[in-house]
Each structure stands twice: as structure tokens, then as C-alpha cells.
Coordinates of C-alpha atoms in Angstrom, one line a residue:
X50 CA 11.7 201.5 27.5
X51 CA 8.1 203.2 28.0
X52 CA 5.4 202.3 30.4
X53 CA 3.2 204.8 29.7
X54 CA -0.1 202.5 29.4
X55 CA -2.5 202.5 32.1
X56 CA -2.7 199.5 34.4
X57 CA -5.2 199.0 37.4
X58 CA -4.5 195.7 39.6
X59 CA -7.6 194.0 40.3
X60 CA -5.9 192.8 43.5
X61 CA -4.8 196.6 44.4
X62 CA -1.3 195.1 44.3
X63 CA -2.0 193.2 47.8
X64 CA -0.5 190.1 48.3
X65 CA -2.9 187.2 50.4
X66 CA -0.6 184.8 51.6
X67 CA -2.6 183.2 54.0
X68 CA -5.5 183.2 51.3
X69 CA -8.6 181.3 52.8
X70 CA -9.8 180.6 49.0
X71 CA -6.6 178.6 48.1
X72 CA -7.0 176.8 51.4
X73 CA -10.3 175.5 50.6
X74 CA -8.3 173.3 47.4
X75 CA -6.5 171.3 50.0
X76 CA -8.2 168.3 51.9
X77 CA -10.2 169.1 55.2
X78 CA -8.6 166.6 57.3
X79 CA -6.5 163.2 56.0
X80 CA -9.9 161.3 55.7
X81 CA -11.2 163.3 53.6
X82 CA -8.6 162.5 50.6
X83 CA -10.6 160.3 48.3
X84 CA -7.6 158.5 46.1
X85 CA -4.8 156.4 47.5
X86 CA -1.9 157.7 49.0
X87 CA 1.1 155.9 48.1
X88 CA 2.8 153.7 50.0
X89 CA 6.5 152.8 48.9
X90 CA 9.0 150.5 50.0
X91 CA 11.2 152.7 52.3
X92 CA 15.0 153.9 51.6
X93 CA 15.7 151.9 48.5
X94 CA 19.7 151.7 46.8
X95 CA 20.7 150.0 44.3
X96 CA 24.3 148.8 44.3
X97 CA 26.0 145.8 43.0
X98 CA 23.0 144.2 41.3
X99 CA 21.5 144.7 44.6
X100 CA 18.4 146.6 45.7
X101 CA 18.8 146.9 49.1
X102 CA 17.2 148.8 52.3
X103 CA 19.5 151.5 54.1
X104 CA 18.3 153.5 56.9
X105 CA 21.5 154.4 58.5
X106 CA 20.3 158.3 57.6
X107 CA 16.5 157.7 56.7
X108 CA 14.6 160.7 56.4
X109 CA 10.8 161.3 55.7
X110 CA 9.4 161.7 52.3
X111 CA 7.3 164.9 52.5
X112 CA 5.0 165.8 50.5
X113 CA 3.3 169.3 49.1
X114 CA -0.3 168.3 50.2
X115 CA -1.7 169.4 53.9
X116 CA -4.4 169.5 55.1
X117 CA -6.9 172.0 56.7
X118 CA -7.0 170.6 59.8
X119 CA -3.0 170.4 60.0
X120 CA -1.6 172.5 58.1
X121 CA 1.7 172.7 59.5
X122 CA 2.2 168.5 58.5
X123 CA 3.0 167.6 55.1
X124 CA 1.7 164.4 54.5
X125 CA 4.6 161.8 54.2
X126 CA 4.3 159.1 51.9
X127 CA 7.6 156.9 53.3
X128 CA 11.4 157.8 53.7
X129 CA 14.2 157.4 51.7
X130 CA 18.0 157.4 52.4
X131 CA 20.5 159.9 52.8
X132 CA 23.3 158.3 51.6
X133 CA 27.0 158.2 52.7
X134 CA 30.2 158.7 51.3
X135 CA 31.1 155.3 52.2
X136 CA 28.0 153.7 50.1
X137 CA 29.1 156.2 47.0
X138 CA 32.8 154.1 47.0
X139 CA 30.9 151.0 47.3
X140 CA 29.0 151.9 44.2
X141 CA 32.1 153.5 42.6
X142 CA 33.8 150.2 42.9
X143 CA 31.2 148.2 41.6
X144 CA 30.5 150.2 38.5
X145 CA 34.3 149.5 38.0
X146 CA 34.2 146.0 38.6
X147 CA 31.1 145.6 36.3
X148 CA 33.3 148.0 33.5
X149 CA 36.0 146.7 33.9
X150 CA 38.3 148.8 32.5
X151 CA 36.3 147.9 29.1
X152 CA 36.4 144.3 29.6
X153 CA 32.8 143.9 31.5
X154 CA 30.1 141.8 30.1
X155 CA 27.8 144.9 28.9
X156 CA 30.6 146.7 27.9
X157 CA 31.9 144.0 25.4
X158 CA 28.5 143.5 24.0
X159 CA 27.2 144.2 20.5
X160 CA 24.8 147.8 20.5
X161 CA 22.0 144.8 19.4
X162 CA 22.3 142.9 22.2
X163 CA 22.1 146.2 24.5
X164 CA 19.2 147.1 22.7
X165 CA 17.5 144.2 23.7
X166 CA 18.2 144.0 27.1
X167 CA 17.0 147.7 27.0
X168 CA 13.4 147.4 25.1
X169 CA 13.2 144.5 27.4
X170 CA 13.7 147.0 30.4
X171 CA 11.5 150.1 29.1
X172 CA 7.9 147.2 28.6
X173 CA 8.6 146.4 32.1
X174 CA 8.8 150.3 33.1
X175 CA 5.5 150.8 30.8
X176 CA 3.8 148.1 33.1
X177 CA 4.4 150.2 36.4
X178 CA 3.5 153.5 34.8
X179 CA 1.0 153.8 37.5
X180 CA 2.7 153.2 40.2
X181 CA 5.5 155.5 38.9
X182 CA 3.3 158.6 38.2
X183 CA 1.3 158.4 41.6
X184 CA 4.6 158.6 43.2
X185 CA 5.2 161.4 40.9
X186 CA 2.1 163.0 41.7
X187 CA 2.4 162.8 45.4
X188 CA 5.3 163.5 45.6
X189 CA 6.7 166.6 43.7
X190 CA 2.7 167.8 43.5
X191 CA 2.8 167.1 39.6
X192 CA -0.8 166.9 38.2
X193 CA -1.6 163.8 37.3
X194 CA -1.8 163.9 33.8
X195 CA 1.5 165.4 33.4
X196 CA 2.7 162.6 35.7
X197 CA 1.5 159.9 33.7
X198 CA 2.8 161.8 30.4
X199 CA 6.3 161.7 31.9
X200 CA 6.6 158.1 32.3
X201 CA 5.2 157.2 28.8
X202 CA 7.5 160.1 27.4
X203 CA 10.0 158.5 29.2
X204 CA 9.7 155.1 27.9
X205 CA 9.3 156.6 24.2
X206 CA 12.5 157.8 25.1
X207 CA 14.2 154.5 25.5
X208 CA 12.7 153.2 22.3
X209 CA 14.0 156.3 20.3
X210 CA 17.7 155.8 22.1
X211 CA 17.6 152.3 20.9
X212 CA 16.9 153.1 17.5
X213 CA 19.1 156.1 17.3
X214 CA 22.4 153.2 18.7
X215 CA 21.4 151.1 16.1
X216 CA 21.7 153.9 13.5
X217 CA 24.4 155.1 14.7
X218 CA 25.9 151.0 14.8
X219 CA 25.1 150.7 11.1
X220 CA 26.2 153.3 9.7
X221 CA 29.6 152.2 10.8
X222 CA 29.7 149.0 10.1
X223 CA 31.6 149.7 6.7
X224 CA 35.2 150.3 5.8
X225 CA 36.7 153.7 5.2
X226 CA 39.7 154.3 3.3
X227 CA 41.7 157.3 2.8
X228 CA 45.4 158.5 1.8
X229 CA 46.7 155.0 2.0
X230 CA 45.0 154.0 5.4
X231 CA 42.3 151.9 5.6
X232 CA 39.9 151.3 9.1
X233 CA 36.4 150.6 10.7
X234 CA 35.4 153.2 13.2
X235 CA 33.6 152.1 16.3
X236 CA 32.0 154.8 19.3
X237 CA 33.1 153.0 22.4
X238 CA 32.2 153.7 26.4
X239 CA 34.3 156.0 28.0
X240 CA 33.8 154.1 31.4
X241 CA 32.2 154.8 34.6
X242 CA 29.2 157.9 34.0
X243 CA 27.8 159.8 36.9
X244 CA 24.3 161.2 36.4
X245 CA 22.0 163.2 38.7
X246 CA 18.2 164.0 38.7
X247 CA 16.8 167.1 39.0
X248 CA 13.3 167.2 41.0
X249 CA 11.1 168.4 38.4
X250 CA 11.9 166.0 35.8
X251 CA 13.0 163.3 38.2
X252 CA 12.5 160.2 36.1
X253 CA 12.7 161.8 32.1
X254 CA 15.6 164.1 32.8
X255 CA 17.3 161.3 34.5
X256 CA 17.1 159.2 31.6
X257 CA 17.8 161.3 28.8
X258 CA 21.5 161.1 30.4
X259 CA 22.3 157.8 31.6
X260 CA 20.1 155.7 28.6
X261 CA 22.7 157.0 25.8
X262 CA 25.3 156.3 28.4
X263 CA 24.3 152.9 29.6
X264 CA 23.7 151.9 25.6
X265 CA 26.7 152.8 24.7
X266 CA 28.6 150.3 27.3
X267 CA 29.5 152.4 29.8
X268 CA 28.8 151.7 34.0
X269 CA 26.4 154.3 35.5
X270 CA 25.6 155.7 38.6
X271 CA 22.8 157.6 39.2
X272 CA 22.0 160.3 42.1
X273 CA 18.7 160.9 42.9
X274 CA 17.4 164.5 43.7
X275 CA 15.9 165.4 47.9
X276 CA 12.4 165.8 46.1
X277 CA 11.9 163.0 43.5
X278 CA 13.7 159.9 44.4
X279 CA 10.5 157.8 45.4
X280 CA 9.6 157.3 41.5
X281 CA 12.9 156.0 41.2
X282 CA 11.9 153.3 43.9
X283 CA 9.6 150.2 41.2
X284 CA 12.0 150.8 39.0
X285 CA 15.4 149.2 41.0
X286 CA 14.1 145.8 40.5
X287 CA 13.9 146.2 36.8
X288 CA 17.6 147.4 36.4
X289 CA 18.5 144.1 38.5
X290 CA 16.6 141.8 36.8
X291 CA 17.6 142.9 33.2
X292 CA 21.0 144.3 33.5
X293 CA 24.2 142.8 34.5
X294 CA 25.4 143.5 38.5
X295 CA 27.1 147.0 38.5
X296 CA 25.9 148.0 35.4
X297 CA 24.1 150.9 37.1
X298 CA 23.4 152.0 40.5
X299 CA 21.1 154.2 41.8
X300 CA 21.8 156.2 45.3
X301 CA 19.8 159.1 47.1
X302 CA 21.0 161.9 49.0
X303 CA 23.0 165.3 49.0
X304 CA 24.4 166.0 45.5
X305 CA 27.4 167.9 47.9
X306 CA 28.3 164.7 49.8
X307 CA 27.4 162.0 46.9
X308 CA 28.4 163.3 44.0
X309 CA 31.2 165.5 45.3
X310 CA 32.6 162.8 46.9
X311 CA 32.6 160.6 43.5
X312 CA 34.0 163.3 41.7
X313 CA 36.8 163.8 43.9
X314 CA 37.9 160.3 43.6
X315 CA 39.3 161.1 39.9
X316 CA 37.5 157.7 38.9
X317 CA 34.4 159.5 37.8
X318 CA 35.4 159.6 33.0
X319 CA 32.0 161.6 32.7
X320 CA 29.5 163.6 34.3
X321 CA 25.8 164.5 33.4
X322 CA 24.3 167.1 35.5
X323 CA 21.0 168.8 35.7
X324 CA 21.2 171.9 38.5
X325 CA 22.4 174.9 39.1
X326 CA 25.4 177.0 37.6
X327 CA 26.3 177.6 41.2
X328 CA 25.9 173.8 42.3
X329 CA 28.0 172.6 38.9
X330 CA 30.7 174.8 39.8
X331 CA 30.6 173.6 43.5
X332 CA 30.8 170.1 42.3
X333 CA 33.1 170.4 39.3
X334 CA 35.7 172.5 41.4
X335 CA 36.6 169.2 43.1
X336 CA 37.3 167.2 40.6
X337 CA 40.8 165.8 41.1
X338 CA 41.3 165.3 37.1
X339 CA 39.1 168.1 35.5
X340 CA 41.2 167.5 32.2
X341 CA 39.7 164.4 31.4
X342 CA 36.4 164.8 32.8
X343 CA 33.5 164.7 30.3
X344 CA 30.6 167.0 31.7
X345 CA 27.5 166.9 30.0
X346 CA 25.0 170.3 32.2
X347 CA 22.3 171.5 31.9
X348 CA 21.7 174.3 33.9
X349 CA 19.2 177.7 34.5
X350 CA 17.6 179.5 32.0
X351 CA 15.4 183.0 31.4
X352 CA 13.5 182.3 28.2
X353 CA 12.5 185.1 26.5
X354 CA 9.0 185.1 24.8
X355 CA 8.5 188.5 22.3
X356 CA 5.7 189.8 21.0
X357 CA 6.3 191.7 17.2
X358 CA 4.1 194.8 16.9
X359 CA 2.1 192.3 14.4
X360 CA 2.0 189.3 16.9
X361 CA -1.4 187.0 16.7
X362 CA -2.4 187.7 20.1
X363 CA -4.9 184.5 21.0
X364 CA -1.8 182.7 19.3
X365 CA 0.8 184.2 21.9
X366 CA -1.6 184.2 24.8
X367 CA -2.3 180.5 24.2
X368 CA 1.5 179.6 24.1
X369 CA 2.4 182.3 26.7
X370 CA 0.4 180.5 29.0
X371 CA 1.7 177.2 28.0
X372 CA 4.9 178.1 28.8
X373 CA 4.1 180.1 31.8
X374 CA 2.3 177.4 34.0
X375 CA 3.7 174.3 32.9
X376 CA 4.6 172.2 35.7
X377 CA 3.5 176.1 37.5
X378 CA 6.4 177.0 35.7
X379 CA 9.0 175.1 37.3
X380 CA 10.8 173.7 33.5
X381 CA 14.2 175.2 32.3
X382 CA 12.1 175.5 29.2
X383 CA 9.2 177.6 30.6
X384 CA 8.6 181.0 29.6
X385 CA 9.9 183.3 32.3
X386 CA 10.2 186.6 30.7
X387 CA 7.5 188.7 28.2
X388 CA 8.4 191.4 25.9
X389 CA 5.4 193.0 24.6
X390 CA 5.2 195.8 22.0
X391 CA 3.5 199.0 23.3
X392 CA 1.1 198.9 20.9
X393 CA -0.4 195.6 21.9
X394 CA 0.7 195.9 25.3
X395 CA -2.9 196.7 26.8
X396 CA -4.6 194.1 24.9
X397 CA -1.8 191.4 25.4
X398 CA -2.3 191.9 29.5
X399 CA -5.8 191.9 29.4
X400 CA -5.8 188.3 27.2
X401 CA -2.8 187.3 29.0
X402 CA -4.3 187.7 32.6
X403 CA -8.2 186.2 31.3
X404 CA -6.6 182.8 30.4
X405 CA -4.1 182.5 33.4
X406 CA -7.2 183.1 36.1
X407 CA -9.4 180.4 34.4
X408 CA -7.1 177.8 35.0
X409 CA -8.0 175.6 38.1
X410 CA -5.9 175.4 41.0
X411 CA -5.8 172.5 43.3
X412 CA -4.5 169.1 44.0
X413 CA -2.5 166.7 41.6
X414 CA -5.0 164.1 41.9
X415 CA -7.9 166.2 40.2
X416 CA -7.6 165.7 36.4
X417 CA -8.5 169.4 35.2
X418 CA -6.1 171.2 37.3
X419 CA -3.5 173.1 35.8
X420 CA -1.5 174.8 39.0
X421 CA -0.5 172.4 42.1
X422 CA 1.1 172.8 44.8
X423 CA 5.2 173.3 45.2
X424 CA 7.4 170.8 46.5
X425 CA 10.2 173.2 46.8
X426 CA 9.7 174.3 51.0
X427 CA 11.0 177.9 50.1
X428 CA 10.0 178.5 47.0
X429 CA 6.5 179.9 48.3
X430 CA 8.8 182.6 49.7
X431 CA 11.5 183.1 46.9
X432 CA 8.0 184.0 44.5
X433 CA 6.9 186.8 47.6
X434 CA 9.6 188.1 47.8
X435 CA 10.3 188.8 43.7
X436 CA 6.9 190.0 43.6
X437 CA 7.3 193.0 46.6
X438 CA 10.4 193.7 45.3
X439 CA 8.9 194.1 41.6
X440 CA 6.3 195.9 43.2
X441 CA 8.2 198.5 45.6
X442 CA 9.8 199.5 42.0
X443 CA 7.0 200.2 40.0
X444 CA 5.4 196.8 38.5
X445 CA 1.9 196.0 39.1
X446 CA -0.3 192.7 40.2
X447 CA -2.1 192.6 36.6
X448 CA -4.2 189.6 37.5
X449 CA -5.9 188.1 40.0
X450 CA -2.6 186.9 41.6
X451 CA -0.4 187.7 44.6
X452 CA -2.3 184.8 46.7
X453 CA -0.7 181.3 48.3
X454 CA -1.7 179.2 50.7
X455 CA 0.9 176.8 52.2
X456 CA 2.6 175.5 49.0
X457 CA -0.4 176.4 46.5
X458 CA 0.2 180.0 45.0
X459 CA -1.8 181.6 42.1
X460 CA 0.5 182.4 39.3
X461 CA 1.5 186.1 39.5
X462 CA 1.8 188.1 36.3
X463 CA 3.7 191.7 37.0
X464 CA 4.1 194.6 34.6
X465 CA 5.8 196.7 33.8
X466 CA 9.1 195.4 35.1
X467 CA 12.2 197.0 34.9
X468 CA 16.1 196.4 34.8
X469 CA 16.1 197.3 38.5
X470 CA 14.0 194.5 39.7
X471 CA 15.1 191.1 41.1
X472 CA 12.8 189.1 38.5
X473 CA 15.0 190.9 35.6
X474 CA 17.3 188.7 35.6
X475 CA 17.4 185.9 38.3
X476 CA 15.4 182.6 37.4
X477 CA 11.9 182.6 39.4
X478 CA 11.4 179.0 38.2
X479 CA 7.8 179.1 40.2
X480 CA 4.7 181.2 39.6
X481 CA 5.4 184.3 38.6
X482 CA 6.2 186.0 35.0
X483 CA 7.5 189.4 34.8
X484 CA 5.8 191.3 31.6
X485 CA 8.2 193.8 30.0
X486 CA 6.9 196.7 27.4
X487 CA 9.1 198.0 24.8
X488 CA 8.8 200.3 21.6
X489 CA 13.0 199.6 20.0
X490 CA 13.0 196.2 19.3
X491 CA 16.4 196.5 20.7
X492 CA 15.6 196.2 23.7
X493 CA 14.4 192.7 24.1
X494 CA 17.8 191.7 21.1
X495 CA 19.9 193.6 24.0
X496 CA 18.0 191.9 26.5
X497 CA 18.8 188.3 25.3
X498 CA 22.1 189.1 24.3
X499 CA 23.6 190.1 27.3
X500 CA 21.5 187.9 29.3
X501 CA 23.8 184.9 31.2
X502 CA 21.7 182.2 30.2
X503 CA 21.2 180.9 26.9
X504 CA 18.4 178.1 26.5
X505 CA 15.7 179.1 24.4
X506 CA 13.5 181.9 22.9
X507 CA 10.1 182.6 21.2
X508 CA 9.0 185.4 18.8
X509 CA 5.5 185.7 18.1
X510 CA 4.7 187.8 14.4
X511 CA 5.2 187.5 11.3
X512 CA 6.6 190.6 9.3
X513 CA 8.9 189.2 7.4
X514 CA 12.2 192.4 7.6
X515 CA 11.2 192.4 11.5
X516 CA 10.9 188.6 12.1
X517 CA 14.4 187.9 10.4
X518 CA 15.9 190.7 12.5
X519 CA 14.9 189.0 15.8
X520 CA 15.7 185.4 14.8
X521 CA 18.9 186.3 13.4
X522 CA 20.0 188.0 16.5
X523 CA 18.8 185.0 19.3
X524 CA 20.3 182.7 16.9
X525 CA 23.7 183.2 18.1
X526 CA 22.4 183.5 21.8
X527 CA 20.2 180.9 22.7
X528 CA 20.2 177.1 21.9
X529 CA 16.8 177.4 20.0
X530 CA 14.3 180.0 18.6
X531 CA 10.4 179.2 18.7
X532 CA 8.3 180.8 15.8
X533 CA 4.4 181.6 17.4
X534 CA 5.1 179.1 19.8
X535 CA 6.0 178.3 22.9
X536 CA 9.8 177.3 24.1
X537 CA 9.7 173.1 24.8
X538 CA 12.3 170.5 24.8
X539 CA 11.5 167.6 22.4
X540 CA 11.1 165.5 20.0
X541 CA 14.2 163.7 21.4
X542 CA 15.8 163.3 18.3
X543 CA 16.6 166.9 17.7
X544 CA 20.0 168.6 19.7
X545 CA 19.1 170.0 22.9
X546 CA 21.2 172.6 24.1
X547 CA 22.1 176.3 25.1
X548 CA 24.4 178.9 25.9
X549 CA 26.2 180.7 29.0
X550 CA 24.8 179.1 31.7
X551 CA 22.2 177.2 31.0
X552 CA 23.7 174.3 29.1
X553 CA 26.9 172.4 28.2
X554 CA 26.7 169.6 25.4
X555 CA 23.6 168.4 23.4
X556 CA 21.2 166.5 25.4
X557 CA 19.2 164.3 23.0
X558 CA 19.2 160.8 22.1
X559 CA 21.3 161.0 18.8
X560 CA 24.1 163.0 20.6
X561 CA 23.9 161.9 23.9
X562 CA 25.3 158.4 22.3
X563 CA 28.0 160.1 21.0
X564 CA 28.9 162.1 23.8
X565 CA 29.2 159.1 25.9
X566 CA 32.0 157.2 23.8
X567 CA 34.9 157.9 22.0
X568 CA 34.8 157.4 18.4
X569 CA 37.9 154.9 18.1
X570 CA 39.5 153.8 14.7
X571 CA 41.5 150.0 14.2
X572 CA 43.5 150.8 10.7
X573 CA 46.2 149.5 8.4
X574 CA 48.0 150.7 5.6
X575 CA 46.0 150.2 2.3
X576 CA 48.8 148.7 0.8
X577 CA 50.0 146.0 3.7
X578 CA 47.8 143.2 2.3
X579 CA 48.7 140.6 5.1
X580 CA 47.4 143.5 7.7
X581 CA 44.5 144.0 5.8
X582 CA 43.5 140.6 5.5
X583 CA 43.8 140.1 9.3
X584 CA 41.8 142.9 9.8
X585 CA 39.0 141.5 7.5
X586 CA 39.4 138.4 9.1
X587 CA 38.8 140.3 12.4
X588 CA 35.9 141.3 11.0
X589 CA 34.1 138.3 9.7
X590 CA 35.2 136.1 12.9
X591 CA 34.0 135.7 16.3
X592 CA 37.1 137.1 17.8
X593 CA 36.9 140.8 18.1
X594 CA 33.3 142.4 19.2
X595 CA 35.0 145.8 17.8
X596 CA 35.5 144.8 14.2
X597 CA 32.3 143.3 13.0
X598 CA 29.9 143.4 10.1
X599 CA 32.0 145.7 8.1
X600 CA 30.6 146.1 4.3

């Protein structure tokens, strides 16, 4: 690897924690905030068909706004409930009193009529989209157009579930015979689903798990995240009023003491988890029946973007910096490692760092801001410390970075980094992209290869021998390659996964369904004609809600 190009910091490589200019984005005092600041209904569960108040461990909602005059004092927006092991059983039992060991009133009925109580559940959500994204906002510091985009994305998502169950319902309502065996094949619930929220994606990551889940009959309980449970809060009612009691419950708290103690019960048939590789293994290590657990993870990731000697450079600087500062970075999908060709190494830095320091810092509320501040209460040190250590071993401050204020930090771009810095290879997940430069097109292959997380890639050029080499390589490393542009999750209908440690199953609506049942055949011998006339009758009668609507 060469890093023979010159580069001049126009920060001198000083970091400004304590940077006067980013404390001049936050509010002067609490009066001086000119939108509403939330207010809502404290320490919300939802068990049993029953949102109820529990305090018995309340603790306060913080969020990532202070204020100039306090700066010390988040600004709480309400508290919310660290629950208990004992309330986890009590939800446990009611998702298996509601299931019923596949006898329960939503698991018996037709993927129709679970459509419609669903569609019937996402226009409600649609209505409190407000309420949801302010929470959002205030809470995890996302902007607020992103905020509002994740609850109408979120919604779309329910709609596309829907219509992928009914797809999938149709195309098996026919008979298939082979070798003397005739049969209907039906996915059915695998029984009670536990599902956790991450904090970035609190409400749409959530969802993309337990909506296939709940749709396909099964009970769900879902764990809500330290930083993101309050836009969980409007919604409780709406799973009360439109699905049957214990159909789903919703509980706040430690994943260690919630979810491990679910897990450890040996009751739990299927797990969808958004975290850490360290965290999954923590929680997975207790189940008391791992061979029949179902785990659907999604994990970590260090998505690669390179740059082809040929590469469009306003094309990757534009989708660079998409991926770079979305959500300041904080997405499993955002771009969190650079590979630049030598040759447009100079050029690429110099566009690269132009674009990131015209975008507006400040709070969620203002509509044109692009970086916020972090909801994560270390993570304003995790990003010092991968810069000094960067920079002790040779990389550079290439923009005007290096600055933070509380929990608003400029996004950091360092080059050139090397093998024997932190930011090589641990997930920053924050403000700060490492740039690498390289001149063997090897090195980035090698790079991804042997990296331990597999998610996604992008490769920005367009020689075609050169091109083919690189996408030919990821291909068999990470879950997805980008062509000139940047690494993203949707549309929901296409497979969402990865490799090593960053995911396990497909998230997406079309296989999520399918993850969450057990494709399950009811057959006869072709030639038994008094078996196969039962079954048709089965079929065409009211008395199976298995068979049905066969062609």
C-alpha cells in the first residue's frame, strides 16, 4: 500500500473537543427551544392485551440536546421502564396463552383475515406519524426529516408484508402431486417470536422482524432498545385495539436481563435480533434448547466503498457522503471504510472533504441539518479515541473535522489509514471514516475478504475487465455489491442479508414470512380415492383453516 501523496490538515491534526463553534448549535438556555418538546405518557408495557404503567424501575428518558446554559443536563423528555424478569414470564405466558400451542384465534386465522387486521393497524400508525417521529427526533437526535421518513417507510413496510403473505397464500392454494403422493402445502407459525430493537432504527428495524412474524400467526414479544423505546409508546394502544390479547407484547429494558431471561426459559421457537456479535453470542449462549431455536441477526458491519482508477468522482463523492453521514453514520449500511486509487487519491480527498464541511450541523428540529447530535453517552469518546489512535500512526485530519461539543461532533475523515490502526477494522458506527489508498487492487479484494463482517460493498468505475474482477470477488463475501452507489438496505422486497458477522437469515418481507413458519404438507396417496376425496372435502368445507381454496 503507498501513501506517498501529500496531505496538509487544515485543522493541523488538533482535535477541539470542547469546540465553542459546535456549542453555539445547541439552545442557550431551555426557553430558548422554539418547537415542542415531547411529552409522553411515562413507562409504558404492553402485556396481555394490556397497556399498562410500570414504574417499579422507572428511569429517565434522556435526551442528546443540552443546553448552553446547562450543559451537564440532558433534557428528559419522560421515563420509561426497566423491566423485570418477572414481567418477561408474565409476557412469555401470555404470548403462549394467546398461541396456544397453534390453536389461538390469530393463529387459526386465514393470511386474509391477518391482513386486514394488519392494514387496519398500519392507517392508524400513519395517523400518529407525528407524534412518532418527534419522539424519534428528540429522542435518538434523528433529524427530522429522517424521522418522519422512518415512520412512513415503516408503514410502506406493512403494506408490502401484506401483499408479499398474500402472494405467498396464493400461490399455494393449489394441489401438488408427485410420485404417487398428492398434498396442499401451507407455511404455518412456528410459535412464540422474540424480537429486539436496535436504537437507531428503533421503530423500522423492529418491524421488519416481528410484521412477517406476527402475519404469519405466530405470538410476539418485542424488547425495546435503552435509547428508542419512547416511539414505541402511541403505538401500544393500536396493537390492543386491533389485535387479539397476547398476540404481541411489547417490554423495555436490558436486553441481558429481558431477553436472556426469555431465552433461557427454552419456550422462546424463534429469535430476531438486531445488535452486536458480542451481545448475540451473550444472549444465544443461554438458550436452554439451542437446537430448535430459530435465530434470525443482524449484526455489525464495515462496508467497504472502492474507488476504480476510472471512478466518476462527483458520482463517488455524492454517494460517499451519503453513506458516510447518514443518520452521522450510525446504519449497519453506512459506508465506513474508503479505498481510493492513488491516482485519484488527491482529488478524491479534496472533493470528499468540500461536501462533508458544507453540511449543516445542528439540532434535529432544523430541517436542513444533516449531522445531529449522538444519543449514544460514549460514543463521543469511542470517535476520539479512533481518531488519536489513527493519528499517533500516521493518518491525517483531512477536513475540517476533529471537533465535538457535548454529543454534537463534526464528521472526521482520516487518511491515510493503515492495518495498524483501530478504525481498520473495528466498526466506528459514528462520525468518522477512515480513507485508505492503494495502487494493487488486491488490496481492498484482500481487504474485504478476510474482513469478519460481511454486509455490503460499493465499487465506483466502470472498466469493464476491472469492474468484473472486483464484483466477482465481494460477491462471495458480502450480502450485496453497489455499482456507483452507495450501500442501503431496501426496497423491502429484495433479500437482505450478509456474511460472518454481520448477519444471519434474510431480512425482508418476502423471506421474513417464510422464515417465521414451517412450510407443512397434509398428503395422501394418489391412488387412495376415499383419502383423497376427504382431503378435497377438507378443502372445499369449513372445517380445516389449513386446507382451503386449493385449485
Amino acid at each position: 500500500m503507498t501513501q506517498s501523496i501529500d496531505i496538509t490538515s487544515p485543522v493541523g491534526d488538533k482535535l477541539d473537543w470542547n469546540c465553542r463553534e459546535l456549542k453555539a448549535k445547541f439552545p442557550k438556555s431551555k426557553d430558548d427551544i422554539d418547537v415542542p418538546i415531547p411529552k409522553p405518557r411515562d413507562c409504558l408495557l404492553l402485556i396481555d392485551g394490556q397497556v399498562v404503567k410500570s414504574d417499579q424501575n422507572a428511569t429517565d428518558v434522556h435526551t442528546p440536546i443540552v443546553t448552553q446554559d446547562k450543559p451537564d443536563d440532558h433534557i428528559s423528555i419522560g421515563k420509561f421502564e426497566m423491566a423485570t424478569e418477572a414481567q418477561a414470564i408474565q409476557a412469555l405466558e401470555a404470548a403462549e396463552r394467546a398461541y396456544l400451542y397453534g390453536r389461538g384465534t390469530w393463529s387459526r386465522m386465514s393470511i386474509d383475515q391477518r391482513c386486514k387486521y394488519m392494514e387496519a393497524f398500519a392507517d392508524d400508525l400513519d395517523k400518529k406519524t407525528e407524534e412518532v417521529a418527534q419522539l424519534l427526533m428528540w429522542e435518538i437526535g434523528k433529524s427530522v426529516k429522517d424521522a418522519h421518513s422512518e415512520v412512513t417507510r415503516t408503514v410502506a413496510y406493512i403494506h408490502t408484508a401484506c401483499k408479499e403473505a398474500k402472494d405467498l397464500a396464493r400461490t399455494e392454494s393449489q394441489w401438488q402431486e408427485q410420485k404417487g403422493i398428492m398434498c396442499q402445502i401451507r407455511h404455518l407459525p412456528v410459535g412464540v417470536v422474540l424480537a429486539s430493537s436496535p436504537f437507531n432504527y428503533p421503530l423500522n428495524e423492529a418491524y421488519t422482524t416481528f410484521i412477517p412474524a406476527l402475519l404469519m400467526g405466530n405470538s410476539v414479544i418485542v424488547r425495546a432498545p435503552r435509547n428508542g423505546a419512547t416511539p414505541h409508546f402511541p403505538t401500544l394502544e393500536l396493537f390492543a385495539k386491533h389485535f387479539p390479547p397476547g398476540t404481541i407484547q411489547f417490554l423495555t429494558g436490558s436486553g441481558r436481563q429481558v431477553m436472556g431471561a426469555l431465552v433461557g426459559t427454552g419456550r422462546i421457537d424463534a429469535v430476531a435480533f438486531i445488535g452486536t456479535a458480542s451481545s448475540a453470542r451473550g444472549l444465544l449462549k443461554g438458550a436452554a434448547n439451542p437446537q430448535r431455536l430459530r435465530v434470525m441477526y443482524e449484526g455489525e458491519a464495515k462496508d467497504a466503498a472502492i474507488l476504480l482508477p476510472d471512478a466518476d468522482l462527483d458520482v463517488a463523492v455524492d454517494s460517499c457522503a451519503s453513506g458516510m453521514t447518514s443518520f452521522n453514520g450510525q446504519r449497519c449500511t453506512a459506508i465506513k471504510m474508503i479505498w481510493v486509487h492513488q491516482s485519484q487519491a488527491q482529488k478524491f480527498l479534496k472533493k470528499l472533504s468540500e461536501t462533508i464541511d458544507s453540511l449543516k450541523l445542528g439540532m434535529p428540529w432544523d430541517e436542513s441539518v444533516k449531522i445531529t447530535p449522538l444519543c449514544e453517552d460514549n460514543k463521543p469518546v469511542y470517535v476520539k479515541e479512533l481518531i488519536v489512535d489513527a493519528l499517533n500512526k500516521g493518518a491525517h485530519i483531512v477536513n475540517n473535522g476533529g471537533k465535538c461539543y457535548r454529543t454534537l461532533c463534526t464528521l472526521s475523515i482520516l487518511a491515510p489509514v493503515t492495518k495498524h490502526m483501530k478504525i481498520w477494522n473495528e466498526e466506528q458506527f459514528g462520525p468518522v471514516t477512515p480513507v485508505a489508498i492503494y495502487t494493487d487492487i488486491q488490496e481492498p479484494i484482500e481487504y474485504v475478504s478476510r474482513s469478519e463482517y460481511g454486509l455490503q460493498s460499493a465499487v465506483f468505475g466502470y472498466d469493464e475487465k476491472l469492474l468484473g474482477q472486483v464484483v466477482d470477488a465481494l460477491s462471495y463475501h458480502v450480502g450485496r455489491v453497489n455499482i456507483n452507489a452507495p450501500d442501503q438496505r431496501g426496497p423491502d422486497v429484495f433479500p437482505f442479508t450478509g456474511r460472518g458477522n454481520s448477519a444471519l437469515g434474510i431480512l425482508n418481507a418476502t423471506e421474513g414470512l417464510k422464515f417465521f413458519s414451517v412450510p407443512t404438507m397434509v398428503a395422501a396417496k394418489s391412488d387412495d380415492e376415499k383419502s383423497v376425496k376427504a382431503l378435497k372435502a377438507l378443502n372445499n368445507g369449513p372445517h380445516s383453516t389449513v386446507l382451503y381454496d386449493a385449485k
